[in-house]
PDB file of C-alpha atoms in Angstrom:
ATOM      1  CA  UNK A  25     -69.112 -56.895  38.393  1.00  0.00           C
ATOM      2  CA  UNK A  26     -70.334 -58.798  40.911  1.00  0.00           C
ATOM      3  CA  UNK A  27     -74.395 -57.900  41.898  1.00  0.00           C
ATOM      4  CA  UNK A  28     -74.877 -57.152  45.449  1.00  0.00           C
ATOM      5  CA  UNK A  29     -77.865 -59.504  45.562  1.00  0.00           C
ATOM      6  CA  UNK A  30     -76.125 -62.699  44.428  1.00  0.00           C
ATOM      7  CA  UNK A  31     -74.663 -64.219  47.652  1.00  0.00           C
ATOM      8  CA  UNK A  32     -70.178 -65.331  47.146  1.00  0.00           C
ATOM      9  CA  UNK A  33     -68.680 -66.925  49.681  1.00  0.00           C
ATOM     10  CA  UNK A  34     -65.908 -65.148  50.996  1.00  0.00           C
ATOM     11  CA  UNK A  35     -63.503 -67.765  50.654  1.00  0.00           C
ATOM     12  CA  UNK A  36     -64.112 -68.445  46.948  1.00  0.00           C
ATOM     13  CA  UNK A  37     -61.413 -66.997  44.021  1.00  0.00           C
ATOM     14  CA  UNK A  38     -63.342 -65.065  41.718  1.00  0.00           C
ATOM     15  CA  UNK A  39     -61.090 -64.116  38.762  1.00  0.00           C
ATOM     16  CA  UNK A  40     -60.979 -60.971  37.059  1.00  0.00           C
ATOM     17  CA  UNK A  41     -63.298 -58.979  35.142  1.00  0.00           C
ATOM     18  CA  UNK A  42     -66.032 -61.573  36.270  1.00  0.00           C
ATOM     19  CA  UNK A  43     -70.001 -60.802  36.082  1.00  0.00           C
ATOM     20  CA  UNK A  44     -72.276 -62.282  38.639  1.00  0.00           C
ATOM     21  CA  UNK A  45     -75.634 -61.751  38.281  1.00  0.00           C
ATOM     22  CA  UNK A  46     -78.298 -60.720  40.845  1.00  0.00           C
ATOM     23  CA  UNK A  47     -79.668 -64.343  42.878  1.00  0.00           C
ATOM     24  CA  UNK A  48     -76.458 -66.292  41.775  1.00  0.00           C
ATOM     25  CA  UNK A  49     -74.854 -68.524  44.675  1.00  0.00           C
ATOM     26  CA  UNK A  50     -71.390 -69.457  44.751  1.00  0.00           C
ATOM     27  CA  UNK A  51     -70.232 -71.391  47.479  1.00  0.00           C
ATOM     28  CA  UNK A  52     -66.814 -71.706  49.298  1.00  0.00           C
ATOM     29  CA  UNK A  53     -64.226 -73.654  47.645  1.00  0.00           C
ATOM     30  CA  UNK A  54     -64.653 -72.517  44.196  1.00  0.00           C
ATOM     31  CA  UNK A  55     -62.552 -70.815  41.474  1.00  0.00           C
ATOM     32  CA  UNK A  56     -63.910 -69.363  38.988  1.00  0.00           C
ATOM     33  CA  UNK A  57     -61.685 -67.814  36.031  1.00  0.00           C
ATOM     34  CA  UNK A  58     -61.585 -64.438  34.243  1.00  0.00           C
ATOM     35  CA  UNK A  59     -64.087 -63.272  32.114  1.00  0.00           C
ATOM     36  CA  UNK A  60     -66.660 -65.963  33.251  1.00  0.00           C
ATOM     37  CA  UNK A  61     -70.370 -65.124  33.628  1.00  0.00           C
ATOM     38  CA  UNK A  62     -72.431 -66.540  36.021  1.00  0.00           C
ATOM     39  CA  UNK A  63     -76.016 -65.678  35.575  1.00  0.00           C
ATOM     40  CA  UNK A  64     -79.041 -65.044  37.703  1.00  0.00           C
ATOM     41  CA  UNK A  65     -79.962 -68.039  39.612  1.00  0.00           C
ATOM     42  CA  UNK A  66     -77.042 -70.164  38.969  1.00  0.00           C
ATOM     43  CA  UNK A  67     -75.417 -72.370  41.503  1.00  0.00           C
ATOM     44  CA  UNK A  68     -71.666 -72.778  41.442  1.00  0.00           C
ATOM     45  CA  UNK A  69     -71.188 -75.416  44.689  1.00  0.00           C
ATOM     46  CA  UNK A  70     -68.108 -76.525  46.149  1.00  0.00           C
ATOM     47  CA  UNK A  71     -65.499 -77.849  44.447  1.00  0.00           C
ATOM     48  CA  UNK A  72     -65.493 -76.406  41.678  1.00  0.00           C
ATOM     49  CA  UNK A  73     -62.901 -75.499  39.358  1.00  0.00           C
ATOM     50  CA  UNK A  74     -63.921 -73.419  36.653  1.00  0.00           C
ATOM     51  CA  UNK A  75     -61.403 -71.627  33.447  1.00  0.00           C
ATOM     52  CA  UNK A  76     -61.733 -68.852  31.840  1.00  0.00           C
ATOM     53  CA  UNK A  77     -64.372 -66.994  29.541  1.00  0.00           C
ATOM     54  CA  UNK A  78     -67.223 -69.514  30.489  1.00  0.00           C
ATOM     55  CA  UNK A  79     -70.945 -68.737  30.231  1.00  0.00           C
ATOM     56  CA  UNK A  80     -73.507 -70.495  32.916  1.00  0.00           C
ATOM     57  CA  UNK A  81     -76.787 -69.449  32.608  1.00  0.00           C
ATOM     58  CA  UNK A  82     -79.724 -69.355  34.519  1.00  0.00           C
ATOM     59  CA  UNK A  83     -80.593 -72.152  37.146  1.00  0.00           C
ATOM     60  CA  UNK A  84     -77.490 -74.269  36.097  1.00  0.00           C
ATOM     61  CA  UNK A  85     -76.097 -76.407  39.404  1.00  0.00           C
ATOM     62  CA  UNK A  86     -71.949 -76.887  39.044  1.00  0.00           C
ATOM     63  CA  UNK A  87     -71.125 -79.342  41.484  1.00  0.00           C
ATOM     64  CA  UNK A  88     -74.145 -80.692  42.778  1.00  0.00           C
ATOM     65  CA  UNK A  89     -73.781 -83.734  45.393  1.00  0.00           C
ATOM     66  CA  UNK A  90     -73.606 -87.529  43.126  1.00  0.00           C
ATOM     67  CA  UNK A  91     -76.804 -88.998  42.146  1.00  0.00           C
ATOM     68  CA  UNK A  92     -75.095 -92.376  43.714  1.00  0.00           C
ATOM     69  CA  UNK A  93     -76.205 -94.361  46.416  1.00  0.00           C
ATOM     70  CA  UNK A  94     -72.539 -95.031  46.676  1.00  0.00           C
ATOM     71  CA  UNK A  95     -72.032 -91.387  47.463  1.00  0.00           C
ATOM     72  CA  UNK A  96     -71.059 -90.952  51.233  1.00  0.00           C
ATOM     73  CA  UNK A  97     -72.751 -87.644  53.001  1.00  0.00           C
ATOM     74  CA  UNK A  98     -70.101 -85.229  53.257  1.00  0.00           C
ATOM     75  CA  UNK A  99     -67.584 -86.611  50.969  1.00  0.00           C
ATOM     76  CA  UNK A 100     -66.026 -84.070  49.077  1.00  0.00           C
ATOM     77  CA  UNK A 101     -65.681 -84.021  45.312  1.00  0.00           C
ATOM     78  CA  UNK A 102     -64.332 -82.259  42.214  1.00  0.00           C
ATOM     79  CA  UNK A 103     -65.746 -80.537  38.830  1.00  0.00           C
ATOM     80  CA  UNK A 104     -63.441 -79.175  36.663  1.00  0.00           C
ATOM     81  CA  UNK A 105     -64.073 -76.663  33.904  1.00  0.00           C
ATOM     82  CA  UNK A 106     -61.964 -75.471  31.021  1.00  0.00           C
ATOM     83  CA  UNK A 107     -62.164 -72.283  29.138  1.00  0.00           C
ATOM     84  CA  UNK A 108     -64.561 -71.064  26.837  1.00  0.00           C
ATOM     85  CA  UNK A 109     -67.925 -73.347  27.491  1.00  0.00           C
ATOM     86  CA  UNK A 110     -71.576 -72.108  27.636  1.00  0.00           C
ATOM     87  CA  UNK A 111     -73.625 -73.887  29.663  1.00  0.00           C
ATOM     88  CA  UNK A 112     -77.365 -73.385  29.296  1.00  0.00           C
ATOM     89  CA  UNK A 113     -80.198 -73.333  31.347  1.00  0.00           C
ATOM     90  CA  UNK A 114     -81.011 -76.213  33.920  1.00  0.00           C
ATOM     91  CA  UNK A 115     -77.331 -77.789  33.111  1.00  0.00           C
ATOM     92  CA  UNK A 116     -76.766 -80.200  35.861  1.00  0.00           C
ATOM     93  CA  UNK A 117     -73.033 -81.175  36.425  1.00  0.00           C
ATOM     94  CA  UNK A 118     -72.530 -83.654  39.382  1.00  0.00           C
ATOM     95  CA  UNK A 119     -69.088 -83.507  40.852  1.00  0.00           C
ATOM     96  CA  UNK A 120     -66.918 -86.654  41.447  1.00  0.00           C
ATOM     97  CA  UNK A 121     -67.619 -89.780  43.987  1.00  0.00           C
ATOM     98  CA  UNK A 122     -64.363 -88.945  45.400  1.00  0.00           C
ATOM     99  CA  UNK A 123     -61.732 -86.561  46.072  1.00  0.00           C
ATOM    100  CA  UNK A 124     -59.446 -88.312  44.370  1.00  0.00           C
ATOM    101  CA  UNK A 125     -61.391 -88.170  40.702  1.00  0.00           C
ATOM    102  CA  UNK A 126     -63.438 -85.487  38.971  1.00  0.00           C
ATOM    103  CA  UNK A 127     -65.708 -84.846  36.764  1.00  0.00           C
ATOM    104  CA  UNK A 128     -64.314 -83.086  34.048  1.00  0.00           C
ATOM    105  CA  UNK A 129     -65.364 -80.662  31.060  1.00  0.00           C
ATOM    106  CA  UNK A 130     -63.239 -79.340  28.718  1.00  0.00           C
ATOM    107  CA  UNK A 131     -62.791 -76.552  26.555  1.00  0.00           C
ATOM    108  CA  UNK A 132     -65.438 -74.649  24.106  1.00  0.00           C
ATOM    109  CA  UNK A 133     -68.210 -76.875  24.403  1.00  0.00           C
ATOM    110  CA  UNK A 134     -71.767 -76.451  24.110  1.00  0.00           C
ATOM    111  CA  UNK A 135     -74.107 -78.235  26.898  1.00  0.00           C
ATOM    112  CA  UNK A 136     -78.054 -77.090  26.108  1.00  0.00           C
ATOM    113  CA  UNK A 137     -80.598 -76.905  28.347  1.00  0.00           C
ATOM    114  CA  UNK A 138     -81.692 -79.387  30.686  1.00  0.00           C
ATOM    115  CA  UNK A 139     -78.555 -81.612  30.276  1.00  0.00           C
ATOM    116  CA  UNK A 140     -77.547 -83.834  33.136  1.00  0.00           C
ATOM    117  CA  UNK A 141     -73.600 -84.569  33.267  1.00  0.00           C
ATOM    118  CA  UNK A 142     -73.227 -87.454  36.141  1.00  0.00           C
ATOM    119  CA  UNK A 143     -70.239 -87.770  38.939  1.00  0.00           C
ATOM    120  CA  UNK A 144     -66.655 -88.516  37.098  1.00  0.00           C
ATOM    121  CA  UNK A 145     -67.847 -88.225  33.645  1.00  0.00           C
ATOM    122  CA  UNK A 146     -65.249 -87.130  31.149  1.00  0.00           C
ATOM    123  CA  UNK A 147     -65.666 -84.497  28.342  1.00  0.00           C
ATOM    124  CA  UNK A 148     -63.398 -83.547  25.700  1.00  0.00           C
ATOM    125  CA  UNK A 149     -62.979 -80.212  24.136  1.00  0.00           C
ATOM    126  CA  UNK A 150     -65.727 -79.250  21.181  1.00  0.00           C
ATOM    127  CA  UNK A 151     -68.328 -80.688  21.796  1.00  0.00           C
ATOM    128  CA  UNK A 152     -72.489 -80.343  21.842  1.00  0.00           C
ATOM    129  CA  UNK A 153     -74.640 -81.808  24.004  1.00  0.00           C
ATOM    130  CA  UNK A 154     -78.071 -81.096  23.135  1.00  0.00           C
ATOM    131  CA  UNK A 155     -81.254 -80.092  24.618  1.00  0.00           C
ATOM    132  CA  UNK A 156     -82.449 -82.766  27.755  1.00  0.00           C
ATOM    133  CA  UNK A 157     -78.888 -85.234  26.716  1.00  0.00           C
ATOM    134  CA  UNK A 158     -78.486 -87.172  29.978  1.00  0.00           C
ATOM    135  CA  UNK A 159     -74.596 -88.449  30.411  1.00  0.00           C
ATOM    136  CA  UNK A 160     -74.519 -91.376  33.149  1.00  0.00           C
ATOM    137  CA  UNK A 161     -71.593 -91.671  35.705  1.00  0.00           C
ATOM    138  CA  UNK A 162     -68.160 -92.552  34.553  1.00  0.00           C
ATOM    139  CA  UNK A 163     -69.162 -91.841  30.657  1.00  0.00           C
ATOM    140  CA  UNK A 164     -66.403 -90.842  28.399  1.00  0.00           C
ATOM    141  CA  UNK A 165     -66.979 -87.984  25.655  1.00  0.00           C
ATOM    142  CA  UNK A 166     -64.333 -87.583  22.908  1.00  0.00           C
ATOM    143  CA  UNK A 167     -63.143 -84.055  20.966  1.00  0.00           C
ATOM    144  CA  UNK A 168     -66.182 -83.085  18.917  1.00  0.00           C
ATOM    145  CA  UNK A 169     -68.513 -85.441  19.468  1.00  0.00           C
ATOM    146  CA  UNK A 170     -72.460 -84.074  18.756  1.00  0.00           C
ATOM    147  CA  UNK A 171     -75.226 -85.535  20.907  1.00  0.00           C
ATOM    148  CA  UNK A 172     -78.410 -84.610  19.722  1.00  0.00           C
ATOM    149  CA  UNK A 173     -81.637 -83.887  21.841  1.00  0.00           C
ATOM    150  CA  UNK A 174     -82.645 -86.355  24.571  1.00  0.00           C
ATOM    151  CA  UNK A 175     -79.951 -88.712  23.698  1.00  0.00           C
ATOM    152  CA  UNK A 176     -79.057 -91.419  26.630  1.00  0.00           C
ATOM    153  CA  UNK A 177     -76.054 -92.676  27.268  1.00  0.00           C
ATOM    154  CA  UNK A 178     -75.494 -95.425  29.859  1.00  0.00           C
ATOM    155  CA  UNK A 179     -72.972 -96.335  32.870  1.00  0.00           C
ATOM    156  CA  UNK A 180     -69.054 -95.830  31.438  1.00  0.00           C
ATOM    157  CA  UNK A 181     -69.423 -95.893  28.000  1.00  0.00           C
ATOM    158  CA  UNK A 182     -67.298 -94.120  25.846  1.00  0.00           C
ATOM    159  CA  UNK A 183     -68.361 -91.453  22.722  1.00  0.00           C
ATOM    160  CA  UNK A 184     -65.587 -91.577  20.099  1.00  0.00           C
ATOM    161  CA  UNK A 185     -63.955 -88.101  18.757  1.00  0.00           C
ATOM    162  CA  UNK A 186     -66.310 -86.325  15.756  1.00  0.00           C
ATOM    163  CA  UNK A 187     -69.360 -89.122  15.977  1.00  0.00           C
ATOM    164  CA  UNK A 188     -73.012 -87.927  16.101  1.00  0.00           C
ATOM    165  CA  UNK A 189     -75.827 -89.591  17.968  1.00  0.00           C
ATOM    166  CA  UNK A 190     -79.135 -88.881  16.567  1.00  0.00           C
ATOM    167  CA  UNK A 191     -81.894 -87.568  18.739  1.00  0.00           C
ATOM    168  CA  UNK A 192     -83.352 -90.106  21.138  1.00  0.00           C
ATOM    169  CA  UNK A 193     -80.158 -92.318  20.770  1.00  0.00           C
ATOM    170  CA  UNK A 194     -79.903 -94.777  23.472  1.00  0.00           C
ATOM    171  CA  UNK A 195     -76.450 -96.371  23.614  1.00  0.00           C
ATOM    172  CA  UNK A 196     -75.323 -99.230  26.123  1.00  0.00           C
ATOM    173  CA  UNK A 197     -71.858 -99.507  24.031  1.00  0.00           C
ATOM    174  CA  UNK A 198     -69.158 -97.608  23.094  1.00  0.00           C
ATOM    175  CA  UNK A 199     -69.510 -95.602  19.626  1.00  0.00           C
ATOM    176  CA  UNK A 200     -67.050 -95.763  17.560  1.00  0.00           C
ATOM    177  CA  UNK A 201     -64.898 -92.763  16.200  1.00  0.00           C
ATOM    178  CA  UNK A 202     -66.210 -90.736  13.287  1.00  0.00           C
ATOM    179  CA  UNK A 203     -69.841 -92.186  13.076  1.00  0.00           C
ATOM    180  CA  UNK A 204     -73.448 -91.897  12.564  1.00  0.00           C
ATOM    181  CA  UNK A 205     -75.304 -93.651  15.059  1.00  0.00           C
ATOM    182  CA  UNK A 206     -79.354 -93.246  15.819  1.00  0.00           C
ATOM    183  CA  UNK A 207     -82.504 -95.057  16.930  1.00  0.00           C
ATOM    184  CA  UNK A 208     -83.338 -97.418  19.597  1.00  0.00           C
ATOM    185  CA  UNK A 209     -81.462 -99.386  20.010  1.00  0.00           C
ATOM    186  CA  UNK A 210     -78.697 -98.197  18.192  1.00  0.00           C
ATOM    187  CA  UNK A 211     -77.429 -98.419  14.983  1.00  0.00           C
ATOM    188  CA  UNK A 212     -74.342 -97.554  12.725  1.00  0.00           C
ATOM    189  CA  UNK A 213     -75.841 -94.795   9.582  1.00  0.00           C
ATOM    190  CA  UNK A 214     -72.245 -94.218   8.032  1.00  0.00           C
ATOM    191  CA  UNK A 215     -69.405 -91.834   8.463  1.00  0.00           C
ATOM    192  CA  UNK A 216     -69.760 -88.371   9.762  1.00  0.00           C
ATOM    193  CA  UNK A 217     -68.268 -86.890   6.766  1.00  0.00           C
ATOM    194  CA  UNK A 218     -69.606 -83.165   7.483  1.00  0.00           C
ATOM    195  CA  UNK A 219     -67.903 -83.132  10.902  1.00  0.00           C
ATOM    196  CA  UNK A 220     -64.553 -84.995   9.743  1.00  0.00           C
ATOM    197  CA  UNK A 221     -64.208 -82.361   6.999  1.00  0.00           C
ATOM    198  CA  UNK A 222     -64.925 -79.543   9.447  1.00  0.00           C
ATOM    199  CA  UNK A 223     -62.582 -80.709  11.940  1.00  0.00           C
ATOM    200  CA  UNK A 224     -59.650 -81.712   9.112  1.00  0.00           C
ATOM    201  CA  UNK A 225     -59.981 -79.434   6.182  1.00  0.00           C
ATOM    202  CA  UNK A 226     -57.618 -81.755   4.554  1.00  0.00           C
ATOM    203  CA  UNK A 227     -59.304 -84.912   4.714  1.00  0.00           C
ATOM    204  CA  UNK A 228     -59.094 -86.146   1.082  1.00  0.00           C
ATOM    205  CA  UNK A 229     -61.660 -88.878  -0.537  1.00  0.00           C
ATOM    206  CA  UNK A 230     -59.111 -91.544  -0.241  1.00  0.00           C
ATOM    207  CA  UNK A 231     -58.728 -91.005   3.623  1.00  0.00           C
ATOM    208  CA  UNK A 232     -62.661 -91.306   3.850  1.00  0.00           C
ATOM    209  CA  UNK A 233     -62.492 -94.362   1.407  1.00  0.00           C
ATOM    210  CA  UNK A 234     -60.658 -96.003   3.950  1.00  0.00           C
ATOM    211  CA  UNK A 235     -62.681 -94.854   6.983  1.00  0.00           C
ATOM    212  CA  UNK A 236     -65.747 -96.747   5.128  1.00  0.00           C
ATOM    213  CA  UNK A 237     -64.039 -99.761   4.374  1.00  0.00           C
ATOM    214  CA  UNK A 238     -62.751-100.283   8.135  1.00  0.00           C
ATOM    215  CA  UNK A 239     -66.639 -99.381   9.200  1.00  0.00           C
ATOM    216  CA  UNK A 240     -67.297-101.949   6.990  1.00  0.00           C
ATOM    217  CA  UNK A 241     -65.370-104.670   8.136  1.00  0.00           C
ATOM    218  CA  UNK A 242     -66.922-104.069  11.404  1.00  0.00           C
ATOM    219  CA  UNK A 243     -70.284-103.902  10.556  1.00  0.00           C
ATOM    220  CA  UNK A 244     -70.545-106.090   7.546  1.00  0.00           C
ATOM    221  CA  UNK A 245     -67.823-108.519   8.050  1.00  0.00           C
ATOM    222  CA  UNK A 246     -69.079-111.278  10.689  1.00  0.00           C
ATOM    223  CA  UNK A 247     -65.580-111.161  11.920  1.00  0.00           C
ATOM    224  CA  UNK A 248     -65.163-110.810  15.694  1.00  0.00           C
ATOM    225  CA  UNK A 249     -63.881-107.579  16.708  1.00  0.00           C
ATOM    226  CA  UNK A 250     -60.394-108.862  17.255  1.00  0.00           C
ATOM    227  CA  UNK A 251     -60.603-110.197  13.907  1.00  0.00           C
ATOM    228  CA  UNK A 252     -62.102-106.799  12.517  1.00  0.00           C
ATOM    229  CA  UNK A 253     -58.935-105.315  13.971  1.00  0.00           C
ATOM    230  CA  UNK A 254     -56.544-107.623  11.941  1.00  0.00           C
ATOM    231  CA  UNK A 255     -58.076-107.441   8.849  1.00  0.00           C
ATOM    232  CA  UNK A 256     -58.140-103.685   8.947  1.00  0.00           C
ATOM    233  CA  UNK A 257     -54.493-103.583   9.345  1.00  0.00           C
ATOM    234  CA  UNK A 258     -53.815-105.972   6.720  1.00  0.00           C
ATOM    235  CA  UNK A 259     -56.070-104.113   3.873  1.00  0.00           C
ATOM    236  CA  UNK A 260     -56.211-100.447   4.848  1.00  0.00           C
ATOM    237  CA  UNK A 261     -53.222 -98.289   4.874  1.00  0.00           C
ATOM    238  CA  UNK A 262     -52.303 -97.098   8.643  1.00  0.00           C
ATOM    239  CA  UNK A 263     -54.264 -93.280   8.615  1.00  0.00           C
ATOM    240  CA  UNK A 264     -54.816 -91.700  11.548  1.00  0.00           C
ATOM    241  CA  UNK A 265     -58.525 -91.781  11.724  1.00  0.00           C
ATOM    242  CA  UNK A 266     -57.935 -95.923  10.870  1.00  0.00           C
ATOM    243  CA  UNK A 267     -55.252 -95.940  14.051  1.00  0.00           C
ATOM    244  CA  UNK A 268     -57.817 -94.101  16.283  1.00  0.00           C
ATOM    245  CA  UNK A 269     -60.452 -96.649  15.162  1.00  0.00           C
ATOM    246  CA  UNK A 270     -58.632 -99.537  15.811  1.00  0.00           C
ATOM    247  CA  UNK A 271     -57.190 -98.614  19.378  1.00  0.00           C
ATOM    248  CA  UNK A 272     -60.397 -97.511  20.152  1.00  0.00           C
ATOM    249  CA  UNK A 273     -61.751-100.642  19.454  1.00  0.00           C
ATOM    250  CA  UNK A 274     -58.846-102.659  21.043  1.00  0.00           C
ATOM    251  CA  UNK A 275     -59.548-100.696  24.632  1.00  0.00           C
ATOM    252  CA  UNK A 276     -63.222-101.154  24.415  1.00  0.00           C
ATOM    253  CA  UNK A 277     -64.486-102.750  28.215  1.00  0.00           C
ATOM    254  CA  UNK A 278     -68.208-103.195  26.953  1.00  0.00           C
ATOM    255  CA  UNK A 279     -67.794-103.759  23.267  1.00  0.00           C
ATOM    256  CA  UNK A 280     -68.677-102.122  20.237  1.00  0.00           C
ATOM    257  CA  UNK A 281     -72.478-100.710  18.333  1.00  0.00           C
ATOM    258  CA  UNK A 282     -71.948-103.039  15.292  1.00  0.00           C
ATOM    259  CA  UNK A 283     -75.818-103.042  13.771  1.00  0.00           C
ATOM    260  CA  UNK A 284     -76.402-101.339  10.847  1.00  0.00           C
ATOM    261  CA  UNK A 285     -79.808 -99.502  10.019  1.00  0.00           C
ATOM    262  CA  UNK A 286     -82.251-100.986   7.649  1.00  0.00           C
ATOM    263  CA  UNK A 287     -82.711 -99.306   4.784  1.00  0.00           C
ATOM    264  CA  UNK A 288     -86.126 -97.825   4.328  1.00  0.00           C
TER     265      UNK A 288
END
C-alpha cells in the first residue's frame, strides 16, 4: 500500500506488498524489495537498492550525499541493503563516494536511533549498532558484531566478527574478532563468550580456552603482532576461530587494539 500523501518517483522500482506511509519520500533510481515498510518522513534517495522485508522508521535517510570534502557534487553513488534489516528513527546512511563502490548493509541488522553510517562502509549480517553510533568512511563491521550506544569508529577501521564494543567506546585501530572492548581509549576486556555460544552452540570449553590463550599471547605476551601470530600457530590447535583471529591480524592496516583493561 502506497499512501497518496507519500512522494514516490515514477521511475522508482517498488516490489510486492510494500507499505509506504504518508510523507515518505522516494527518489528515482531506487529499488525497494518485497514486503518492506517505509514509515512516515523517511527518505530513500537515489542510488539505493534495498532487498525484501526491511523496515525503515521515521526520519531515517538512506542514500544521503557523502559528508566528505572530496565529494564532487553530482557524482552518483550507491547504497546496497540486504534483507530483513531494521533501520530505526533518525538513522543516516550515506551513499558511496563513487559509482564504482557502494555502502553495503547486509542482512538482519538492527541500526538503532541516530546511527550514522558514512560512505563506503560495509556492514555484515546480524549486527547491532546502538543509539548514536557513528561509523566513519570505509569501515568494515563483521557479522554478529555489537556496537553499544555512542560508540565512535574512525576511518577505515575493521570491527571483527562477534566482537562487542561497550558504550562510549572510541576505536582508532582494528578490533579483534570474538573480543570485548571498552573505555576511551579502548582496551581489551575478555572473550565475548555469550555471543560466541549464541552464534555457535556447539562451541565447547576447549575451543574457548584456545581463544583465551590466543588473546593472552596477543595482549600480554610482549611480542610483536607478527611474532604473536607465529606463537599462536605453534602453541594452539588450528580451530576455525583461531584461524579467523590470525588471518584478521595478518591483514590489518592500522594495527590491532592490544591494551588490556586494568582491574579495579
